[in-house]
Amino acid sequence: MKEIMLRIEKLNAFYGGIQALHDVDIHVPQGKVVSIIGANGAGKSTLLKSVSGLIRKKTGSIVFKKENITPLPANRIVSCGISQVPEGRQLFSHLTVEDNIRLGAYWYYSRRNHSEIKDRVKTVYEMFPILEKRSGQLSGTLSGGEQQMLAIARSFMSKPELLLLDEPSMGIAPLIVKEIFSVITRLNGSGTTVLLVEQNARAALNISQYAYVLESGKVALEGLPKELLDNPRVKDVYLGG
Ligand SMILES: Nc1ncnc2c1ncn2[C@@H]1O[C@H](COP(=O)(O)OP(=O)(O)O)[C@@H](O)[C@H]1O
Ligand SMILES: [Mg+2]
């Protein structure tokens, strides 16, 4: 049995007086891909932002590798080894591909020397060869799929142990979704644990070892991907019947 790397218990999250998550329990074992599927507005982004520290108004507990990270600010959480790829990518479109990648090492500049960063860029290019070809191009001129690759690559710069991915398939053609999901599988194969949130339930379930269904800010169902793929309710609501 693999150790639980991220343990979310009784998590409640709020926007002012509005509660967006209700007593959410989610466990992510080390080395696995865990996915959270849910419709628009279910609370998926809120969940990831709560883990990465972008949402501070919350109760419950989030423990990463035995450390209680619930009260920590986002910069401290990044340095614990958690990196989030935000919904909608949020690239610097007027900067080049390589500059965007280098910005992923931002939190490390104070502690690391430039040759280490150079080595890390090299490793990232080995994982994403298409980005090396486009290294000098302005990121705003990339295709949607390439921009998503770049957003993932930028997060991967900080050598995360846990990668949080917010709807990487959003707005991307089905053929390219396949490529992106195979990159996620490769990152996981190289030792990165992944927590993935997706509306594209089938694609997410296909690459996960465990999954949760989030509805109106609550965990409605959980199980092995093949159990969920066979679940009549999941089929009906999330897999198009
Ligand atoms: N900044 C915000 N202020 C108020 N309510 C918000 C804010 N962001 C999200 N919400 C609400 O929280 C709920 C969950 O949103 P979100 O986590 O973005 O869902 P998902 O990512 O699953 O689409 C929704 O009802 C949404 O309207
Ligand atoms: Mg979202």
PDB file of C-alpha atoms and ligand atoms in Angstrom:
ATOM      1  CA  MET A   1       0.000   0.000   0.000  1.00  0.00           C
ATOM      2  CA  LYS A   2       1.450   3.365  -1.073  1.00  0.00           C
ATOM      3  CA  GLU A   3       1.664   6.146   1.445  1.00  0.00           C
ATOM      4  CA  ILE A   4      -0.961   8.906   1.263  1.00  0.00           C
ATOM      5  CA  MET A   5       0.888  11.985  -0.006  1.00  0.00           C
ATOM      6  CA  LEU A   6      -2.003  14.440   0.179  1.00  0.00           C
ATOM      7  CA  ARG A   7      -4.738  14.004   2.745  1.00  0.00           C
ATOM      8  CA  ILE A   8      -7.686  16.395   2.524  1.00  0.00           C
ATOM      9  CA  GLU A   9     -10.161  16.017   5.353  1.00  0.00           C
ATOM     10  CA  LYS A  10     -13.452  17.780   6.086  1.00  0.00           C
ATOM     11  CA  LEU A  11     -12.497  20.640   3.810  1.00  0.00           C
ATOM     12  CA  ASN A  12     -14.908  23.562   3.627  1.00  0.00           C
ATOM     13  CA  ALA A  13     -14.050  26.574   1.437  1.00  0.00           C
ATOM     14  CA  PHE A  14     -15.748  29.945   1.194  1.00  0.00           C
ATOM     15  CA  TYR A  15     -16.062  32.977  -1.070  1.00  0.00           C
ATOM     16  CA  GLY A  16     -17.155  35.633   1.385  1.00  0.00           C
ATOM     17  CA  GLY A  17     -20.347  34.206   2.869  1.00  0.00           C
ATOM     18  CA  ILE A  18     -20.811  31.615   0.114  1.00  0.00           C
ATOM     19  CA  GLN A  19     -19.673  28.082   0.879  1.00  0.00           C
ATOM     20  CA  ALA A  20     -18.252  26.353  -2.227  1.00  0.00           C
ATOM     21  CA  LEU A  21     -16.926  23.094  -0.672  1.00  0.00           C
ATOM     22  CA  HIS A  22     -18.651  21.000   1.993  1.00  0.00           C
ATOM     23  CA  ASP A  23     -16.764  18.479   4.129  1.00  0.00           C
ATOM     24  CA  VAL A  24     -14.644  17.202   1.248  1.00  0.00           C
ATOM     25  CA  ASP A  25     -12.430  14.161   1.952  1.00  0.00           C
ATOM     26  CA  ILE A  26      -9.862  13.262  -0.704  1.00  0.00           C
ATOM     27  CA  HIS A  27      -6.730  11.137  -0.483  1.00  0.00           C
ATOM     28  CA  VAL A  28      -3.941  11.097  -3.030  1.00  0.00           C
ATOM     29  CA  PRO A  29      -1.453   8.230  -2.664  1.00  0.00           C
ATOM     30  CA  GLN A  30       2.151   8.898  -3.566  1.00  0.00           C
ATOM     31  CA  GLY A  31       3.034   8.083  -7.164  1.00  0.00           C
ATOM     32  CA  LYS A  32      -0.551   7.863  -8.423  1.00  0.00           C
ATOM     33  CA  VAL A  33      -2.849   9.837 -10.681  1.00  0.00           C
ATOM     34  CA  VAL A  34      -6.087  10.702  -8.874  1.00  0.00           C
ATOM     35  CA  SER A  35      -8.819  12.513 -10.751  1.00  0.00           C
ATOM     36  CA  ILE A  36     -11.794  14.557  -9.714  1.00  0.00           C
ATOM     37  CA  ILE A  37     -14.568  14.808 -12.219  1.00  0.00           C
ATOM     38  CA  GLY A  38     -17.440  17.226 -12.054  1.00  0.00           C
ATOM     39  CA  ALA A  39     -19.582  19.611 -14.059  1.00  0.00           C
ATOM     40  CA  ASN A  40     -19.024  23.323 -14.438  1.00  0.00           C
ATOM     41  CA  GLY A  41     -19.459  24.991 -11.030  1.00  0.00           C
ATOM     42  CA  ALA A  42     -19.025  21.774  -9.002  1.00  0.00           C
ATOM     43  CA  GLY A  43     -16.113  23.225  -7.036  1.00  0.00           C
ATOM     44  CA  LYS A  44     -13.147  21.632  -8.847  1.00  0.00           C
ATOM     45  CA  SER A  45     -11.069  24.795  -9.196  1.00  0.00           C
ATOM     46  CA  THR A  46     -11.958  25.822  -5.652  1.00  0.00           C
ATOM     47  CA  LEU A  47     -10.615  22.505  -4.431  1.00  0.00           C
ATOM     48  CA  LEU A  48      -7.270  22.885  -6.237  1.00  0.00           C
ATOM     49  CA  LYS A  49      -6.944  26.527  -5.176  1.00  0.00           C
ATOM     50  CA  SER A  50      -7.586  25.505  -1.577  1.00  0.00           C
ATOM     51  CA  VAL A  51      -4.728  23.007  -1.770  1.00  0.00           C
ATOM     52  CA  SER A  52      -2.321  25.446  -3.443  1.00  0.00           C
ATOM     53  CA  GLY A  53      -3.132  28.204  -0.940  1.00  0.00           C
ATOM     54  CA  LEU A  54      -4.878  30.593  -3.331  1.00  0.00           C
ATOM     55  CA  ILE A  55      -8.042  30.281  -1.225  1.00  0.00           C
ATOM     56  CA  ARG A  56      -7.403  31.158   2.407  1.00  0.00           C
ATOM     57  CA  LYS A  57     -10.938  31.106   3.775  1.00  0.00           C
ATOM     58  CA  LYS A  58     -11.319  27.449   4.598  1.00  0.00           C
ATOM     59  CA  THR A  59     -11.722  24.969   7.442  1.00  0.00           C
ATOM     60  CA  GLY A  60     -10.719  21.347   7.758  1.00  0.00           C
ATOM     61  CA  SER A  61      -7.297  19.946   7.130  1.00  0.00           C
ATOM     62  CA  ILE A  62      -4.931  19.564   4.206  1.00  0.00           C
ATOM     63  CA  VAL A  63      -1.867  17.507   5.037  1.00  0.00           C
ATOM     64  CA  PHE A  64       0.960  17.100   2.524  1.00  0.00           C
ATOM     65  CA  LYS A  65       3.614  14.507   3.403  1.00  0.00           C
ATOM     66  CA  LYS A  66       2.687  14.726   7.079  1.00  0.00           C
ATOM     67  CA  GLU A  67       2.885  18.527   7.162  1.00  0.00           C
ATOM     68  CA  ASN A  68      -0.287  20.503   7.845  1.00  0.00           C
ATOM     69  CA  ILE A  69      -0.288  23.001   4.966  1.00  0.00           C
ATOM     70  CA  THR A  70      -3.831  24.326   5.595  1.00  0.00           C
ATOM     71  CA  PRO A  71      -2.716  27.695   7.009  1.00  0.00           C
ATOM     72  CA  LEU A  72       0.275  28.264   4.696  1.00  0.00           C
ATOM     73  CA  PRO A  73       0.373  30.972   1.994  1.00  0.00           C
ATOM     74  CA  ALA A  74       0.730  29.937  -1.664  1.00  0.00           C
ATOM     75  CA  ASN A  75       4.472  30.669  -1.939  1.00  0.00           C
ATOM     76  CA  ARG A  76       5.234  28.402   1.031  1.00  0.00           C
ATOM     77  CA  ILE A  77       3.071  25.652  -0.449  1.00  0.00           C
ATOM     78  CA  VAL A  78       4.995  25.815  -3.752  1.00  0.00           C
ATOM     79  CA  SER A  79       8.242  25.394  -1.872  1.00  0.00           C
ATOM     80  CA  CYS A  80       6.791  22.301  -0.136  1.00  0.00           C
ATOM     81  CA  GLY A  81       6.683  20.672  -3.594  1.00  0.00           C
ATOM     82  CA  ILE A  82       3.172  21.347  -4.881  1.00  0.00           C
ATOM     83  CA  SER A  83       2.669  23.105  -8.198  1.00  0.00           C
ATOM     84  CA  GLN A  84      -0.611  24.069  -9.834  1.00  0.00           C
ATOM     85  CA  VAL A  85      -1.369  24.391 -13.539  1.00  0.00           C
ATOM     86  CA  PRO A  86      -4.205  26.932 -13.496  1.00  0.00           C
ATOM     87  CA  GLU A  87      -7.433  26.687 -15.427  1.00  0.00           C
ATOM     88  CA  GLY A  88      -7.114  28.551 -18.725  1.00  0.00           C
ATOM     89  CA  ARG A  89      -3.281  28.215 -18.621  1.00  0.00           C
ATOM     90  CA  GLN A  90      -2.523  31.880 -17.720  1.00  0.00           C
ATOM     91  CA  LEU A  91       0.624  32.176 -19.782  1.00  0.00           C
ATOM     92  CA  PHE A  92       2.532  35.377 -20.422  1.00  0.00           C
ATOM     93  CA  SER A  93       1.492  35.573 -24.061  1.00  0.00           C
ATOM     94  CA  HIS A  94       3.946  38.341 -25.001  1.00  0.00           C
ATOM     95  CA  LEU A  95       6.900  36.370 -23.692  1.00  0.00           C
ATOM     96  CA  THR A  96       8.620  33.529 -25.498  1.00  0.00           C
ATOM     97  CA  VAL A  97       8.080  29.871 -24.743  1.00  0.00           C
ATOM     98  CA  GLU A  98      11.468  29.669 -23.024  1.00  0.00           C
ATOM     99  CA  ASP A  99      10.827  32.757 -20.882  1.00  0.00           C
ATOM    100  CA  ASN A 100       7.529  31.260 -19.743  1.00  0.00           C
ATOM    101  CA  ILE A 101       9.310  28.030 -18.831  1.00  0.00           C
ATOM    102  CA  ARG A 102      12.001  29.903 -16.921  1.00  0.00           C
ATOM    103  CA  LEU A 103       9.353  31.789 -14.963  1.00  0.00           C
ATOM    104  CA  GLY A 104       8.274  28.419 -13.569  1.00  0.00           C
ATOM    105  CA  ALA A 105      11.555  28.410 -11.640  1.00  0.00           C
ATOM    106  CA  TYR A 106      10.723  31.783 -10.171  1.00  0.00           C
ATOM    107  CA  TRP A 107      10.442  30.518  -6.586  1.00  0.00           C
ATOM    108  CA  TYR A 108      13.819  28.864  -6.939  1.00  0.00           C
ATOM    109  CA  TYR A 109      15.840  31.778  -8.242  1.00  0.00           C
ATOM    110  CA  SER A 110      16.779  32.923  -4.780  1.00  0.00           C
ATOM    111  CA  ARG A 111      18.110  29.523  -3.810  1.00  0.00           C
ATOM    112  CA  ARG A 112      19.441  28.013  -7.003  1.00  0.00           C
ATOM    113  CA  ASN A 113      22.195  29.010  -9.332  1.00  0.00           C
ATOM    114  CA  HIS A 114      21.722  29.627 -13.015  1.00  0.00           C
ATOM    115  CA  SER A 115      23.385  26.438 -14.188  1.00  0.00           C
ATOM    116  CA  GLU A 116      20.857  24.439 -12.162  1.00  0.00           C
ATOM    117  CA  ILE A 117      18.036  26.303 -13.855  1.00  0.00           C
ATOM    118  CA  LYS A 118      19.640  25.686 -17.237  1.00  0.00           C
ATOM    119  CA  ASP A 119      19.806  21.955 -16.451  1.00  0.00           C
ATOM    120  CA  ARG A 120      16.182  21.966 -15.404  1.00  0.00           C
ATOM    121  CA  VAL A 121      15.136  23.689 -18.669  1.00  0.00           C
ATOM    122  CA  LYS A 122      16.989  20.916 -20.505  1.00  0.00           C
ATOM    123  CA  THR A 123      15.091  18.234 -18.568  1.00  0.00           C
ATOM    124  CA  VAL A 124      11.807  19.998 -19.288  1.00  0.00           C
ATOM    125  CA  TYR A 125      12.618  20.113 -23.024  1.00  0.00           C
ATOM    126  CA  GLU A 126      13.347  16.382 -22.970  1.00  0.00           C
ATOM    127  CA  MET A 127       9.865  15.848 -21.568  1.00  0.00           C
ATOM    128  CA  PHE A 128       8.287  18.333 -24.040  1.00  0.00           C
ATOM    129  CA  PRO A 129      10.303  18.220 -27.289  1.00  0.00           C
ATOM    130  CA  ILE A 130       7.707  20.294 -29.155  1.00  0.00           C
ATOM    131  CA  LEU A 131       8.436  23.214 -26.822  1.00  0.00           C
ATOM    132  CA  GLU A 132      12.138  23.121 -27.579  1.00  0.00           C
ATOM    133  CA  LYS A 133      11.318  23.530 -31.255  1.00  0.00           C
ATOM    134  CA  ARG A 134       9.183  26.538 -30.372  1.00  0.00           C
ATOM    135  CA  SER A 135      11.468  27.954 -27.670  1.00  0.00           C
ATOM    136  CA  GLY A 136      11.922  31.398 -29.267  1.00  0.00           C
ATOM    137  CA  GLN A 137       8.318  31.811 -30.372  1.00  0.00           C
ATOM    138  CA  LEU A 138       5.920  34.115 -28.499  1.00  0.00           C
ATOM    139  CA  SER A 139       3.672  31.887 -26.427  1.00  0.00           C
ATOM    140  CA  GLY A 140       0.527  33.707 -27.564  1.00  0.00           C
ATOM    141  CA  THR A 141       1.145  32.373 -31.075  1.00  0.00           C
ATOM    142  CA  LEU A 142       1.077  28.692 -30.043  1.00  0.00           C
ATOM    143  CA  SER A 143      -1.924  26.434 -30.676  1.00  0.00           C
ATOM    144  CA  GLY A 144      -4.257  25.720 -27.752  1.00  0.00           C
ATOM    145  CA  GLY A 145      -2.720  22.292 -27.210  1.00  0.00           C
ATOM    146  CA  GLU A 146       0.816  23.679 -27.264  1.00  0.00           C
ATOM    147  CA  GLN A 147      -0.158  26.388 -24.803  1.00  0.00           C
ATOM    148  CA  GLN A 148      -1.499  23.740 -22.447  1.00  0.00           C
ATOM    149  CA  MET A 149       1.775  21.781 -22.806  1.00  0.00           C
ATOM    150  CA  LEU A 150       3.644  25.002 -21.992  1.00  0.00           C
ATOM    151  CA  ALA A 151       1.519  25.647 -18.909  1.00  0.00           C
ATOM    152  CA  ILE A 152       2.262  22.122 -17.683  1.00  0.00           C
ATOM    153  CA  ALA A 153       5.966  22.469 -18.531  1.00  0.00           C
ATOM    154  CA  ARG A 154       6.164  25.751 -16.628  1.00  0.00           C
ATOM    155  CA  SER A 155       4.699  24.104 -13.523  1.00  0.00           C
ATOM    156  CA  PHE A 156       7.070  21.180 -13.943  1.00  0.00           C
ATOM    157  CA  MET A 157      10.050  23.582 -13.750  1.00  0.00           C
ATOM    158  CA  SER A 158       9.750  23.779  -9.967  1.00  0.00           C
ATOM    159  CA  LYS A 159      10.333  19.982  -9.681  1.00  0.00           C
ATOM    160  CA  PRO A 160       6.974  19.401  -8.018  1.00  0.00           C
ATOM    161  CA  GLU A 161       6.313  16.184  -6.156  1.00  0.00           C
ATOM    162  CA  LEU A 162       2.597  16.840  -6.585  1.00  0.00           C
ATOM    163  CA  LEU A 163       1.182  18.433  -9.712  1.00  0.00           C
ATOM    164  CA  LEU A 164      -2.337  19.929  -9.595  1.00  0.00           C
ATOM    165  CA  LEU A 165      -3.923  20.120 -13.038  1.00  0.00           C
ATOM    166  CA  ASP A 166      -7.066  22.182 -13.599  1.00  0.00           C
ATOM    167  CA  GLU A 167      -8.958  21.004 -16.692  1.00  0.00           C
ATOM    168  CA  PRO A 168      -6.039  20.542 -19.079  1.00  0.00           C
ATOM    169  CA  SER A 169      -8.425  19.403 -21.843  1.00  0.00           C
ATOM    170  CA  MET A 170     -10.505  22.572 -21.791  1.00  0.00           C
ATOM    171  CA  GLY A 171     -11.021  24.002 -25.276  1.00  0.00           C
ATOM    172  CA  ILE A 172      -8.701  21.505 -26.941  1.00  0.00           C
ATOM    173  CA  ALA A 173      -9.438  19.227 -29.914  1.00  0.00           C
ATOM    174  CA  PRO A 174      -9.916  15.507 -29.032  1.00  0.00           C
ATOM    175  CA  LEU A 175      -6.786  14.341 -30.845  1.00  0.00           C
ATOM    176  CA  ILE A 176      -4.633  16.836 -28.936  1.00  0.00           C
ATOM    177  CA  VAL A 177      -6.351  15.935 -25.652  1.00  0.00           C
ATOM    178  CA  LYS A 178      -4.895  12.452 -26.156  1.00  0.00           C
ATOM    179  CA  GLU A 179      -1.400  13.920 -26.494  1.00  0.00           C
ATOM    180  CA  ILE A 180      -1.786  16.031 -23.378  1.00  0.00           C
ATOM    181  CA  PHE A 181      -3.026  13.101 -21.368  1.00  0.00           C
ATOM    182  CA  SER A 182      -0.121  10.984 -22.539  1.00  0.00           C
ATOM    183  CA  VAL A 183       2.242  13.729 -21.341  1.00  0.00           C
ATOM    184  CA  ILE A 184       0.515  13.597 -17.939  1.00  0.00           C
ATOM    185  CA  THR A 185       1.051   9.832 -17.857  1.00  0.00           C
ATOM    186  CA  ARG A 186       4.729  10.350 -18.710  1.00  0.00           C
ATOM    187  CA  LEU A 187       5.199  12.946 -15.964  1.00  0.00           C
ATOM    188  CA  ASN A 188       3.584  10.522 -13.548  1.00  0.00           C
ATOM    189  CA  GLY A 189       5.902   7.758 -14.819  1.00  0.00           C
ATOM    190  CA  SER A 190       8.889   9.959 -14.015  1.00  0.00           C
ATOM    191  CA  GLY A 191       7.787  10.108 -10.373  1.00  0.00           C
ATOM    192  CA  THR A 192       5.342  13.013 -10.129  1.00  0.00           C
ATOM    193  CA  THR A 193       2.098  12.417  -8.255  1.00  0.00           C
ATOM    194  CA  VAL A 194      -0.887  14.000 -10.014  1.00  0.00           C
ATOM    195  CA  LEU A 195      -4.220  15.396  -8.856  1.00  0.00           C
ATOM    196  CA  LEU A 196      -6.253  16.122 -11.974  1.00  0.00           C
ATOM    197  CA  VAL A 197      -9.624  17.856 -12.178  1.00  0.00           C
ATOM    198  CA  GLU A 198     -11.629  17.475 -15.361  1.00  0.00           C
ATOM    199  CA  GLN A 199     -15.022  17.835 -17.009  1.00  0.00           C
ATOM    200  CA  ASN A 200     -13.802  15.346 -19.600  1.00  0.00           C
ATOM    201  CA  ALA A 201     -14.574  12.358 -17.401  1.00  0.00           C
ATOM    202  CA  ARG A 202     -13.632   9.612 -19.809  1.00  0.00           C
ATOM    203  CA  ALA A 203     -10.190  11.001 -20.617  1.00  0.00           C
ATOM    204  CA  ALA A 204      -9.459  11.576 -16.910  1.00  0.00           C
ATOM    205  CA  LEU A 205     -10.689   8.160 -15.757  1.00  0.00           C
ATOM    206  CA  ASN A 206      -8.604   6.459 -18.434  1.00  0.00           C
ATOM    207  CA  ILE A 207      -5.324   7.681 -16.960  1.00  0.00           C
ATOM    208  CA  SER A 208      -6.172   7.569 -13.226  1.00  0.00           C
ATOM    209  CA  GLN A 209      -5.812   4.939 -10.545  1.00  0.00           C
ATOM    210  CA  TYR A 210      -8.578   6.380  -8.381  1.00  0.00           C
ATOM    211  CA  ALA A 211     -11.301   8.986  -8.872  1.00  0.00           C
ATOM    212  CA  TYR A 212     -13.866  11.147  -7.127  1.00  0.00           C
ATOM    213  CA  VAL A 213     -17.037  12.762  -8.444  1.00  0.00           C
ATOM    214  CA  LEU A 214     -17.679  16.261  -7.138  1.00  0.00           C
ATOM    215  CA  GLU A 215     -21.252  17.635  -7.222  1.00  0.00           C
ATOM    216  CA  SER A 216     -22.296  20.982  -5.732  1.00  0.00           C
ATOM    217  CA  GLY A 217     -19.134  21.132  -3.645  1.00  0.00           C
ATOM    218  CA  LYS A 218     -19.529  17.640  -2.170  1.00  0.00           C
ATOM    219  CA  VAL A 219     -17.971  14.278  -2.949  1.00  0.00           C
ATOM    220  CA  ALA A 220     -20.926  12.394  -4.462  1.00  0.00           C
ATOM    221  CA  LEU A 221     -19.080   9.214  -5.466  1.00  0.00           C
ATOM    222  CA  GLU A 222     -15.614   7.716  -5.408  1.00  0.00           C
ATOM    223  CA  GLY A 223     -13.970   4.538  -6.586  1.00  0.00           C
ATOM    224  CA  LEU A 224     -11.671   2.835  -9.039  1.00  0.00           C
ATOM    225  CA  PRO A 225     -11.955   4.298 -12.541  1.00  0.00           C
ATOM    226  CA  LYS A 226     -13.394   1.087 -13.941  1.00  0.00           C
ATOM    227  CA  GLU A 227     -16.090   1.045 -11.275  1.00  0.00           C
ATOM    228  CA  LEU A 228     -17.012   4.629 -12.110  1.00  0.00           C
ATOM    229  CA  LEU A 229     -16.933   3.963 -15.868  1.00  0.00           C
ATOM    230  CA  ASP A 230     -19.507   1.197 -15.243  1.00  0.00           C
ATOM    231  CA  ASN A 231     -21.616   3.209 -12.813  1.00  0.00           C
ATOM    232  CA  PRO A 232     -25.026   3.957 -14.432  1.00  0.00           C
ATOM    233  CA  ARG A 233     -25.212   7.431 -12.921  1.00  0.00           C
ATOM    234  CA  VAL A 234     -21.692   8.340 -14.048  1.00  0.00           C
ATOM    235  CA  LYS A 235     -22.474   6.971 -17.509  1.00  0.00           C
ATOM    236  CA  ASP A 236     -25.650   8.964 -17.686  1.00  0.00           C
ATOM    237  CA  VAL A 237     -24.385  12.300 -16.365  1.00  0.00           C
ATOM    238  CA  TYR A 238     -20.679  12.361 -17.238  1.00  0.00           C
ATOM    239  CA  LEU A 239     -20.088   9.982 -20.114  1.00  0.00           C
ATOM    240  CA  GLY A 240     -22.931  11.012 -22.404  1.00  0.00           C
ATOM    241  CA  GLY A 241     -25.144   7.962 -21.714  1.00  0.00           C
TER     242      GLY A 241
HETATM  243  N1  LIG B   1     -14.481  34.283  -6.900  1.00  0.00           N
HETATM  244  C1  LIG B   1     -15.658  33.717  -6.601  1.00  0.00           C
HETATM  245  N2  LIG B   1     -16.584  34.392  -5.871  1.00  0.00           N
HETATM  246  C2  LIG B   1     -17.781  33.837  -5.559  1.00  0.00           C
HETATM  247  N3  LIG B   1     -18.148  32.597  -5.921  1.00  0.00           N
HETATM  248  C3  LIG B   1     -17.271  31.898  -6.655  1.00  0.00           C
HETATM  249  C4  LIG B   1     -15.993  32.407  -7.027  1.00  0.00           C
HETATM  250  N4  LIG B   1     -15.336  31.467  -7.759  1.00  0.00           N
HETATM  251  C5  LIG B   1     -16.182  30.427  -7.828  1.00  0.00           C
HETATM  252  N5  LIG B   1     -17.345  30.671  -7.174  1.00  0.00           N
HETATM  253  C6  LIG B   1     -18.482  29.757  -7.022  1.00  0.00           C
HETATM  254  O1  LIG B   1     -18.040  28.565  -6.384  1.00  0.00           O
HETATM  255  C7  LIG B   1     -18.627  27.425  -7.006  1.00  0.00           C
HETATM  256  C8  LIG B   1     -17.535  26.481  -7.494  1.00  0.00           C
HETATM  257  O2  LIG B   1     -16.800  27.110  -8.530  1.00  0.00           O
HETATM  258  P1  LIG B   1     -15.509  26.449  -9.187  1.00  0.00           P
HETATM  259  O3  LIG B   1     -14.659  25.891  -8.114  1.00  0.00           O
HETATM  260  O4  LIG B   1     -14.916  27.446 -10.092  1.00  0.00           O
HETATM  261  O5  LIG B   1     -16.170  25.252 -10.014  1.00  0.00           O
HETATM  262  P2  LIG B   1     -15.552  24.363 -11.203  1.00  0.00           P
HETATM  263  O6  LIG B   1     -14.087  24.610 -11.252  1.00  0.00           O
HETATM  264  O7  LIG B   1     -15.917  22.965 -10.855  1.00  0.00           O
HETATM  265  O8  LIG B   1     -16.243  24.817 -12.459  1.00  0.00           O
HETATM  266  C9  LIG B   1     -19.531  27.944  -8.107  1.00  0.00           C
HETATM  267  O9  LIG B   1     -20.843  28.013  -7.606  1.00  0.00           O
HETATM  268  C10 LIG B   1     -18.983  29.312  -8.390  1.00  0.00           C
HETATM  269  O10 LIG B   1     -19.996  30.165  -8.840  1.00  0.00           O
HETATM  270 MG    MG B   2     -12.891  25.266 -12.767  1.00  0.00          MG
END
